[in-house]
PDB file of C-alpha atoms in Angstrom:
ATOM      1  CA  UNK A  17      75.726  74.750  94.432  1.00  0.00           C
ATOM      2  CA  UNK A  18      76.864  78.252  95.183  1.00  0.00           C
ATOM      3  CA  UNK A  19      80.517  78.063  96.838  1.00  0.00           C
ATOM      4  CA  UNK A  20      81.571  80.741  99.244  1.00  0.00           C
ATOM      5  CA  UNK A  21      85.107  81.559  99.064  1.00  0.00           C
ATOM      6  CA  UNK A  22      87.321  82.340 102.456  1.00  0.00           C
ATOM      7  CA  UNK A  23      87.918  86.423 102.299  1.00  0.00           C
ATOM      8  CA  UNK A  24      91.504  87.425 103.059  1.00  0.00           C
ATOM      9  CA  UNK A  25      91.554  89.382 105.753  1.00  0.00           C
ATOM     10  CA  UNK A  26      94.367  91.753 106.828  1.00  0.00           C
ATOM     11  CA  UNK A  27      96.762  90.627 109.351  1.00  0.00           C
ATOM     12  CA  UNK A  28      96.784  94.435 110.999  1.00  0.00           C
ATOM     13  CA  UNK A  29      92.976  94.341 111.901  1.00  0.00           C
ATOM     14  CA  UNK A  30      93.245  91.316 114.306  1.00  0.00           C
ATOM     15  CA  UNK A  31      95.854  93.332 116.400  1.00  0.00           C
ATOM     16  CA  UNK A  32      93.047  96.364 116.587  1.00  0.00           C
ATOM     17  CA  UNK A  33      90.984  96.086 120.022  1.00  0.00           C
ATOM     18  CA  UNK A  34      86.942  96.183 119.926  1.00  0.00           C
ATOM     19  CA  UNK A  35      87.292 100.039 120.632  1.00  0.00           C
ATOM     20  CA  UNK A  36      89.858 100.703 118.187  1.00  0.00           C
ATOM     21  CA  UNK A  37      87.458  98.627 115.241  1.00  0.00           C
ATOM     22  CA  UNK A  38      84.365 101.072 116.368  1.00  0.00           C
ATOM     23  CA  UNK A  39      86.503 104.147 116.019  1.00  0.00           C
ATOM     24  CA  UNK A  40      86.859 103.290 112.773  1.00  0.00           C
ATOM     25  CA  UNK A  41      83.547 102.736 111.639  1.00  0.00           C
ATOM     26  CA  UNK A  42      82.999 106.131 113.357  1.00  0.00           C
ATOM     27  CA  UNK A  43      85.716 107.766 111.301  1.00  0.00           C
ATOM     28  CA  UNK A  44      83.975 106.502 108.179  1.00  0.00           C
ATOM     29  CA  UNK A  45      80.764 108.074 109.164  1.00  0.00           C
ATOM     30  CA  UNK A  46      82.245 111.097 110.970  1.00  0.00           C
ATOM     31  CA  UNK A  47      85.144 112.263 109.172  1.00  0.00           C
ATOM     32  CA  UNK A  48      84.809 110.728 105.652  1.00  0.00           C
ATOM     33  CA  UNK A  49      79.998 111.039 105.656  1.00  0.00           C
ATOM     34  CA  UNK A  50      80.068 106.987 104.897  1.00  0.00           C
ATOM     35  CA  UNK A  51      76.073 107.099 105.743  1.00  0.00           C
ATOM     36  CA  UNK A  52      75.312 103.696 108.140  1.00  0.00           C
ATOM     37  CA  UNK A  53      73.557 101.998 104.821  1.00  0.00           C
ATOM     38  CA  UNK A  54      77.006 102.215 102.290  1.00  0.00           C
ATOM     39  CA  UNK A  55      78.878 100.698 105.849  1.00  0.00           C
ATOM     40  CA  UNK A  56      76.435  98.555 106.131  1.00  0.00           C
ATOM     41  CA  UNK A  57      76.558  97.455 102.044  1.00  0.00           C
ATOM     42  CA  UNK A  58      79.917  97.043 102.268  1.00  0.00           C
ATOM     43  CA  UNK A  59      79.994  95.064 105.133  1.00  0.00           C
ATOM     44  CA  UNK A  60      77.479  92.586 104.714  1.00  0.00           C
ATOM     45  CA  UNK A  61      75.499  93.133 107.605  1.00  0.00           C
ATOM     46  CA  UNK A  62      72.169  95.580 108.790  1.00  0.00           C
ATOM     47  CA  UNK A  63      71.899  98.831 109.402  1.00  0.00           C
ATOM     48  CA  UNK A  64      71.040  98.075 113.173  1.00  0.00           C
ATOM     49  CA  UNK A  65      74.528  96.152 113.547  1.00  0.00           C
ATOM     50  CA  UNK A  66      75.835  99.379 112.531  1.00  0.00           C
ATOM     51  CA  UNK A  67      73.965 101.442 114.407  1.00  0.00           C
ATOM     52  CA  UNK A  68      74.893  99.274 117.448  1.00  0.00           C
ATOM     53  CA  UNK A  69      78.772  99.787 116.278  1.00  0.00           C
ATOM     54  CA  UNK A  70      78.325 103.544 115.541  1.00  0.00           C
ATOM     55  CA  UNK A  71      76.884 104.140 120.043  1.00  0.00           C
ATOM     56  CA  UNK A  72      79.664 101.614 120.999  1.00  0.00           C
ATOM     57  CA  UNK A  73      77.278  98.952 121.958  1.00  0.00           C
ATOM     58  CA  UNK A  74      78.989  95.927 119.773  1.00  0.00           C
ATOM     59  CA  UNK A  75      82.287  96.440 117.754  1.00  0.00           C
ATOM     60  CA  UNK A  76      82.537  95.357 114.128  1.00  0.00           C
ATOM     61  CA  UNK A  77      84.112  91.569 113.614  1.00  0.00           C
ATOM     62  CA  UNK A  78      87.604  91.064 111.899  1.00  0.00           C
ATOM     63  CA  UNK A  79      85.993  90.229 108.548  1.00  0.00           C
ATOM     64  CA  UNK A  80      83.213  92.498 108.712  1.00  0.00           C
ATOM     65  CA  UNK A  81      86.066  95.743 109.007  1.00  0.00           C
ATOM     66  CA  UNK A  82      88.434  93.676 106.179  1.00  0.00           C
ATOM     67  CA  UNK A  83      85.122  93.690 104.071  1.00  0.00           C
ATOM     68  CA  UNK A  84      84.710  97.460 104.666  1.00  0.00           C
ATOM     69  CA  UNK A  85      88.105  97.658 103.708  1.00  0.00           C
ATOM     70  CA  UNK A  86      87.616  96.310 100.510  1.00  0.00           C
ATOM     71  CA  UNK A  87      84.724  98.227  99.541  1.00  0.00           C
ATOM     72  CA  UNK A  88      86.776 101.711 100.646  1.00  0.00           C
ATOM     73  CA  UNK A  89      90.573 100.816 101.014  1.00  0.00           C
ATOM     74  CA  UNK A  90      91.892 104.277 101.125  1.00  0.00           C
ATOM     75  CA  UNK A  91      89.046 105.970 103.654  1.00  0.00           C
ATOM     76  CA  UNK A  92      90.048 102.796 105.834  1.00  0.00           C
ATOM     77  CA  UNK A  93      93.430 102.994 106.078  1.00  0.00           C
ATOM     78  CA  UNK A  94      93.052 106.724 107.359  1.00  0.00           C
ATOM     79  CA  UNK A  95      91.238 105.622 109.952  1.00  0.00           C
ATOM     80  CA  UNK A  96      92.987 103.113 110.971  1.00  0.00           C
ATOM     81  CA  UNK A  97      95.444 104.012 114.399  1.00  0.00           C
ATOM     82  CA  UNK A  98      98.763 103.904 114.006  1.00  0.00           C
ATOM     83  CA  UNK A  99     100.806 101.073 115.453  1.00  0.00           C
ATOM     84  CA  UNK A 100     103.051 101.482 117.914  1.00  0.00           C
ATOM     85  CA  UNK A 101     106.747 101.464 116.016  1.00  0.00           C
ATOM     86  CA  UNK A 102     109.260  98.743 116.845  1.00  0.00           C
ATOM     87  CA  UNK A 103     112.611  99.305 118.371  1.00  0.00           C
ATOM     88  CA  UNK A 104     113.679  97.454 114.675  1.00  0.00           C
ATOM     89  CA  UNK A 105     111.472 100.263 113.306  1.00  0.00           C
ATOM     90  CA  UNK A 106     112.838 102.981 115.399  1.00  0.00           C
ATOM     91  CA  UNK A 107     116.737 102.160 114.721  1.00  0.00           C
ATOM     92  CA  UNK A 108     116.289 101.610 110.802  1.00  0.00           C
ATOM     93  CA  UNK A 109     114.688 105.237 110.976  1.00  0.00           C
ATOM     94  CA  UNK A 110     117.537 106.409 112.708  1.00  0.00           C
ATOM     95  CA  UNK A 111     120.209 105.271 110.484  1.00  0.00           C
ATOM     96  CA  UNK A 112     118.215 107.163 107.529  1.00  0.00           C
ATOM     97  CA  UNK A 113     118.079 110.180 108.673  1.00  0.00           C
ATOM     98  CA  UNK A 114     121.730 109.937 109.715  1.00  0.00           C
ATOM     99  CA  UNK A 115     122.439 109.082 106.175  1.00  0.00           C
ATOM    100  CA  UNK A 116     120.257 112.205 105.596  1.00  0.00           C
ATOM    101  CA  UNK A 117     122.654 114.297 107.484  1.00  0.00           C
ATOM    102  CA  UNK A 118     125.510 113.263 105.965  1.00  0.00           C
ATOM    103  CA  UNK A 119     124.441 114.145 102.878  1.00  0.00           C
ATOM    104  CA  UNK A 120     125.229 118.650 102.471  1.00  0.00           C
ATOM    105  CA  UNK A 121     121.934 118.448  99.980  1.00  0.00           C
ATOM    106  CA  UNK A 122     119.439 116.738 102.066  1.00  0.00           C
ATOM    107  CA  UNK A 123     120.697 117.674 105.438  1.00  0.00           C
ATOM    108  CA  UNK A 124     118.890 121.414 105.667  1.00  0.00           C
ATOM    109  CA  UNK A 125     116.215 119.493 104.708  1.00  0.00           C
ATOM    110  CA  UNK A 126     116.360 116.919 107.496  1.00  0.00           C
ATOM    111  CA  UNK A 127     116.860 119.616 109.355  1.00  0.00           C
ATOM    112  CA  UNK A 128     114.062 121.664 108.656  1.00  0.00           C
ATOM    113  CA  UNK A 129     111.883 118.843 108.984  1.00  0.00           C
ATOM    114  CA  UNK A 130     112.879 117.858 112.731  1.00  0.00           C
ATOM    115  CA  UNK A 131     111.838 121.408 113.777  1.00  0.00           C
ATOM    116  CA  UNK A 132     108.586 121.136 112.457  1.00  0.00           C
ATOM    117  CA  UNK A 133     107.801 117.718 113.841  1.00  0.00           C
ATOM    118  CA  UNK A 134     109.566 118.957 117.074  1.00  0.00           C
ATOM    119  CA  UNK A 135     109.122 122.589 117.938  1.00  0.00           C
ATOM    120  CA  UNK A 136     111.527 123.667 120.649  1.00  0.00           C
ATOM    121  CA  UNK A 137     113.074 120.214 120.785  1.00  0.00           C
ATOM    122  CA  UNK A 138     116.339 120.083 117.751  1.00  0.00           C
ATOM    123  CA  UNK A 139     119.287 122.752 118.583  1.00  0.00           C
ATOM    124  CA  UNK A 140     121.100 122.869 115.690  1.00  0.00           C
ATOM    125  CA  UNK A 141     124.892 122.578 115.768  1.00  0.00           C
ATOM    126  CA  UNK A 142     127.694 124.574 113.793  1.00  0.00           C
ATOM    127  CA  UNK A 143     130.063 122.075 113.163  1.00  0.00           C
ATOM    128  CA  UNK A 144     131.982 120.223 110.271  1.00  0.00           C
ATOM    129  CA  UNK A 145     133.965 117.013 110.673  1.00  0.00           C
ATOM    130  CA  UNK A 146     136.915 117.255 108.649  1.00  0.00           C
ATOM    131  CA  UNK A 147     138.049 114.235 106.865  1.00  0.00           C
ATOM    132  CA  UNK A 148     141.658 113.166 105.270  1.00  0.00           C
ATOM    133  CA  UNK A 149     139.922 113.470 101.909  1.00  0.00           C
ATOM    134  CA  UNK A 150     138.878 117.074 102.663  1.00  0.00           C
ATOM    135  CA  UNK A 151     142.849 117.920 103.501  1.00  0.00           C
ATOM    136  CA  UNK A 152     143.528 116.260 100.109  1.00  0.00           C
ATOM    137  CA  UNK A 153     140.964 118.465  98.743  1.00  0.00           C
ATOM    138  CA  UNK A 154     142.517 121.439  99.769  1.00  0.00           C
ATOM    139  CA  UNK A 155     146.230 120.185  98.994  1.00  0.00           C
ATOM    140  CA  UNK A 156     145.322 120.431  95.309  1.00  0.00           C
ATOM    141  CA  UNK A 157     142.943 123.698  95.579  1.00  0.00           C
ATOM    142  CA  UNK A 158     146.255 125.467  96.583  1.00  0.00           C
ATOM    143  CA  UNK A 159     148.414 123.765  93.749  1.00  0.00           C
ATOM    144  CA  UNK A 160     145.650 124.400  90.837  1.00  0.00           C
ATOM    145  CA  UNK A 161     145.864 128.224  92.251  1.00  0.00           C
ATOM    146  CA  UNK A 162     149.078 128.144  91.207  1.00  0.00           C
ATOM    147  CA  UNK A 163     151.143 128.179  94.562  1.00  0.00           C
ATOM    148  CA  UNK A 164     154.886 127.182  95.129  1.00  0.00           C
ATOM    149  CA  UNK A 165     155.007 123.650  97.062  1.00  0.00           C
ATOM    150  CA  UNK A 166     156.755 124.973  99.459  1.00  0.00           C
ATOM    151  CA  UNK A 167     153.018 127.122  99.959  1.00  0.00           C
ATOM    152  CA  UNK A 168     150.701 124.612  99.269  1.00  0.00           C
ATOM    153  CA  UNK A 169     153.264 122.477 102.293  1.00  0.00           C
ATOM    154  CA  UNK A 170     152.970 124.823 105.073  1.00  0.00           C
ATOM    155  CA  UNK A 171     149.365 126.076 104.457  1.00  0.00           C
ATOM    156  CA  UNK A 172     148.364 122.142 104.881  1.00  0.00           C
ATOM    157  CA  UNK A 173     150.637 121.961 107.794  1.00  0.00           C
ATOM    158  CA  UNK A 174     149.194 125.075 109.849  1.00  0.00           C
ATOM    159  CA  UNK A 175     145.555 123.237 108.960  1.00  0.00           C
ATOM    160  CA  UNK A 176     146.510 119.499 109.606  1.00  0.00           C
ATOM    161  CA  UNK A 177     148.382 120.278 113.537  1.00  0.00           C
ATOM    162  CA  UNK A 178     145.270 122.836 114.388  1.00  0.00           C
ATOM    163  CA  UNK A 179     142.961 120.259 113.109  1.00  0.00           C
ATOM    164  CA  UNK A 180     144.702 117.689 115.573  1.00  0.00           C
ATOM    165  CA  UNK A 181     144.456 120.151 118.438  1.00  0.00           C
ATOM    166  CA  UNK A 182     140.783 120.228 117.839  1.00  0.00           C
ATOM    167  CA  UNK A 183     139.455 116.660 117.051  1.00  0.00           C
ATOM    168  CA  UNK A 184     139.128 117.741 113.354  1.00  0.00           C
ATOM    169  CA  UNK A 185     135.680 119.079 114.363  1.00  0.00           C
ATOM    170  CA  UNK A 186     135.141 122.549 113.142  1.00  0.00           C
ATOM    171  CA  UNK A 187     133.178 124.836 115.615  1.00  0.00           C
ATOM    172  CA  UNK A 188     132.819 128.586 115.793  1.00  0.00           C
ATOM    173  CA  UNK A 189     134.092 128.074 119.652  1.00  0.00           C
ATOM    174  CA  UNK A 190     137.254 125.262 118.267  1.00  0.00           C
ATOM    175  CA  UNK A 191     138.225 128.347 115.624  1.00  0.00           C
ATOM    176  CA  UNK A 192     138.202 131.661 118.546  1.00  0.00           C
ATOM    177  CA  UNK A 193     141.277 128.740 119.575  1.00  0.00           C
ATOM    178  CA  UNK A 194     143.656 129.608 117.102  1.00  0.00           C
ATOM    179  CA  UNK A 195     144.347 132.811 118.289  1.00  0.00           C
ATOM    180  CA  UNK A 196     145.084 131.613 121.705  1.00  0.00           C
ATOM    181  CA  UNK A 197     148.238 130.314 120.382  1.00  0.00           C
ATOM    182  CA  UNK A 198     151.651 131.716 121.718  1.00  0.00           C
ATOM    183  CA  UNK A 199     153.001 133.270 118.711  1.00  0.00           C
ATOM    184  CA  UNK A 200     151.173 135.829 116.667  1.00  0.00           C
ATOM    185  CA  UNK A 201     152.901 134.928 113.576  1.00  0.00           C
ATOM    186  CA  UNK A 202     151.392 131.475 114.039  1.00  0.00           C
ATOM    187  CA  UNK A 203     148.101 132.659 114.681  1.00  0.00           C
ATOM    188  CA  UNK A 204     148.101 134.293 111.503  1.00  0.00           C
ATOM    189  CA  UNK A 205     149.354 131.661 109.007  1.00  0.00           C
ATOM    190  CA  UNK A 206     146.753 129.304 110.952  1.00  0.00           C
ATOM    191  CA  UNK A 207     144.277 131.776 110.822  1.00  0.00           C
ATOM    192  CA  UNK A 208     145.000 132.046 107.057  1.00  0.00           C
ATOM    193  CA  UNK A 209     144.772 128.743 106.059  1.00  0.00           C
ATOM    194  CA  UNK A 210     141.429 127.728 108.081  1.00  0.00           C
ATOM    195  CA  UNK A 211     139.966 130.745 106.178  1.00  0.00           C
ATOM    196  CA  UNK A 212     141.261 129.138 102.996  1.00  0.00           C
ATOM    197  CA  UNK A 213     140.019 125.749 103.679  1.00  0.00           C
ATOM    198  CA  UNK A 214     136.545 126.668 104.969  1.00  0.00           C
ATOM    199  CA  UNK A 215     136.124 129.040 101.605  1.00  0.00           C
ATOM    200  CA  UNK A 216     137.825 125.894  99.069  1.00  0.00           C
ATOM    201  CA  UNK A 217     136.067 123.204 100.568  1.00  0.00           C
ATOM    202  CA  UNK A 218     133.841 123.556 103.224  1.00  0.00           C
ATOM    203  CA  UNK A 219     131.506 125.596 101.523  1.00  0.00           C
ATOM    204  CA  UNK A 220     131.603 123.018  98.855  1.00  0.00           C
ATOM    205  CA  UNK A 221     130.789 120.056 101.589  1.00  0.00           C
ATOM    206  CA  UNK A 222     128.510 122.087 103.955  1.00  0.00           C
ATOM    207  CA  UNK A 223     126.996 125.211 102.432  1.00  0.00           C
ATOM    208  CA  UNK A 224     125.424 126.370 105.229  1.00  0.00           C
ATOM    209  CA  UNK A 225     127.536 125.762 108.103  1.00  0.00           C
ATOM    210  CA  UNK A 226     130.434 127.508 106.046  1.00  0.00           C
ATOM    211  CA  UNK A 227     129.579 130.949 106.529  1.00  0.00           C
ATOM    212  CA  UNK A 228     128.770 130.709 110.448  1.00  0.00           C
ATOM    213  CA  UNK A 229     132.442 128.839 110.705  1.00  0.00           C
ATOM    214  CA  UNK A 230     134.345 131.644 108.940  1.00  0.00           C
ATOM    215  CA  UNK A 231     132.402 134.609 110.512  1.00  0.00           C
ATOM    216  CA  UNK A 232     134.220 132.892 114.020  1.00  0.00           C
ATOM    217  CA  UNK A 233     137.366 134.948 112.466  1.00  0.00           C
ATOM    218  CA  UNK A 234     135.697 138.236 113.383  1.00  0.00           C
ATOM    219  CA  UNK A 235     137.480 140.216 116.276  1.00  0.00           C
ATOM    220  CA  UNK A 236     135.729 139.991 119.428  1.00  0.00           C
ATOM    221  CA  UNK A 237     135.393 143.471 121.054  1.00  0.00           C
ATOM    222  CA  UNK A 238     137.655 144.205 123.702  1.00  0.00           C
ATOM    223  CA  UNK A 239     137.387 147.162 126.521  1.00  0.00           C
ATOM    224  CA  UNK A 240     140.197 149.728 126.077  1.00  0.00           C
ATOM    225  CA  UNK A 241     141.050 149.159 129.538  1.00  0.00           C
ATOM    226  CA  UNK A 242     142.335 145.683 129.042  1.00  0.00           C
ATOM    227  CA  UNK A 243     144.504 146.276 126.377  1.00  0.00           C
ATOM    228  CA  UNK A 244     148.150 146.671 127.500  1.00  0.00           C
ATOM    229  CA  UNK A 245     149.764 147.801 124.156  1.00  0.00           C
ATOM    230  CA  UNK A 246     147.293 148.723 120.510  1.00  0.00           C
ATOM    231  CA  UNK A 247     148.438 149.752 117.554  1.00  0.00           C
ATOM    232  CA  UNK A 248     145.499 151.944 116.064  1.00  0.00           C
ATOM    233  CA  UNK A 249     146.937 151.495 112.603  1.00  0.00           C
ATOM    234  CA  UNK A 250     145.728 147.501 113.367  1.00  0.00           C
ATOM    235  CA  UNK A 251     148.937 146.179 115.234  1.00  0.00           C
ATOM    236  CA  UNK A 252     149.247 143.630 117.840  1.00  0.00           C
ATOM    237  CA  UNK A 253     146.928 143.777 120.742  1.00  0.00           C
ATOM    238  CA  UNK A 254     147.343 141.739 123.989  1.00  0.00           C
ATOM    239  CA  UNK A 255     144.696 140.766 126.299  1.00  0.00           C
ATOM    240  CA  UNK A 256     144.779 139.856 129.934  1.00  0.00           C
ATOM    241  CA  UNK A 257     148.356 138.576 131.353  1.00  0.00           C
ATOM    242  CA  UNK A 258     151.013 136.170 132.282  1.00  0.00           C
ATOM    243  CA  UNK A 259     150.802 132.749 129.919  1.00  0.00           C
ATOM    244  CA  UNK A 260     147.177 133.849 129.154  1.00  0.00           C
ATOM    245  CA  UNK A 261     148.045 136.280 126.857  1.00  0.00           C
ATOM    246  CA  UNK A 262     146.069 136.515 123.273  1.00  0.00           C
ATOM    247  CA  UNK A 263     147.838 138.129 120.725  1.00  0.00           C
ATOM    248  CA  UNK A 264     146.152 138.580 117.631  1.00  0.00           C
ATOM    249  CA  UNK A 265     146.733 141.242 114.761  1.00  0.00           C
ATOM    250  CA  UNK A 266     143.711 142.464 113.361  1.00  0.00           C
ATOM    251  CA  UNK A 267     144.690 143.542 110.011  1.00  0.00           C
ATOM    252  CA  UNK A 268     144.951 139.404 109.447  1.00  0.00           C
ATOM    253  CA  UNK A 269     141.615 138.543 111.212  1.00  0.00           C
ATOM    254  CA  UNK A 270     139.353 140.227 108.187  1.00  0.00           C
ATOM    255  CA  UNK A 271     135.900 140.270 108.252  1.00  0.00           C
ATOM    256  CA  UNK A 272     133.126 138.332 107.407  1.00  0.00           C
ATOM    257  CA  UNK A 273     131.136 141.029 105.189  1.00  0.00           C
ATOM    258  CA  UNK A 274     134.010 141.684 103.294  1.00  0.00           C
ATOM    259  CA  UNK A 275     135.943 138.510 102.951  1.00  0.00           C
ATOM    260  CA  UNK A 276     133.098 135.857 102.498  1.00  0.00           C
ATOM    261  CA  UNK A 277     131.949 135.651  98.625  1.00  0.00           C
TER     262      UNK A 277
END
């Protein structure tokens, strides 16, 4: 007595509608040249049940596509549509690639990848979240360079109360800030010891945002007309008036060409 066993058939293809089973079968013969007999073979049915599937007058059964599956697993499964994802799906995807990001090897990557999947559609951002490990970071960069702790003290301080002011986000727009401070002798130890930490440790962390942040240190060009007092030798220039005054010297603000290495 010949005993027919139950074939397994795969949970996916009972979700598939009668349209989406005979695109399928048409993918086989279309993209992939499975000729009607080999579909057919495979299965277990005639070449006139396939020929009906092929002009869309029946649509293959559940077992008949798991049975063509078997025969040709991989051709199958590139015909196959894609499910919708779940919002499960969707979230755990999510959380990846924010892992992804967080990661300074993986995240130009990421990053690249996003603007080739959507063209027009990712704006990059310049930015670097500072963390209390970072400051620590920096702390003993400064003492390993050899610096008095008196040094190493107020270079951290300038750092930690602009940090503060800004969120401890790091943005080309957050750094143009610290030379909107009152005093110019201020500005310049600030303006010191951002450069320092951005070179010590950012560039370490975030390799590509690090350049963009430090180039923010460049002087903006001003019209002669709205300076009140320069010094061409590179003294202090103010801009505008009142409590809106910038002062900034220039000799402190370096430049990005020759600075950043």
């Amino acid at each position: 007595m010949t005993t027919h066993t139950t074939m397994e058939v795969e949970p996916y293809f009972y979700r598939l509608t009668d349209a989406q089973r005979i695109e399928v079968v048409r993918c086989l013969a279309e993209r992939f040249e499975v000729s009607p007999s080999e579909i057919a073979k495979a299965a277990g049915v005639s070449k006139t049940a396939v020929s009906k599937w092929l002009r869309g007058l029946a649509a293959p059964q559940v077992d008949k596509l798991s049975a063509i599956h078997g025969a040709m697993p991989d051709a199958v499964a590139k015909c196959l549509p894609q499910p919708a994802p779940t919002r499960v799906e969707v979230d755990l995807a999510l959380s990846v690639v924010a892992r992804a990001l967080g990661d300074p090897a993986l995240k130009e990557y990421v990053l690249a990848q996003l603007e080739s999947l959507l063209p027009g559609q990712v704006k990059r951002e310049i930015a670097y979240r500072v963390s209390r490990e970072d400051v620590e970071l920096f702390r003993g960069k400064l003492k390993a360079e050899g610096l008095s702790a008196y040094s190493v003290a107020a270079r951290v301080r300038y750092l930690v109360k602009f940090l503060n002011a800004v969120g401890w986000i790091l943005t080309p727009e957050n750094l143009q800030r610290v030379y909107a401070v009152e005093s110019p002798n201020v500005a310049q130890k600030t303006a010191m010891a951002l450069k320092k930490f951005i070179k010590a440790v950012v560039r370490a962390r975030d390799p590509a945002a690090a350049p963009l942040l430090y180039d923010a240190f460049r002087l903006p060009k001003v019209k002669a007309r709205g300076l009140h007092a320069a010094d061409a030798g590179g003294g202090e220039a103010r801009v505008g008036g009142g409590a809106q005054d910038i002062a900034v010297r220039r000799r402190h603000m370096g430049h990005h060409g020759r600075d950043w290495r």
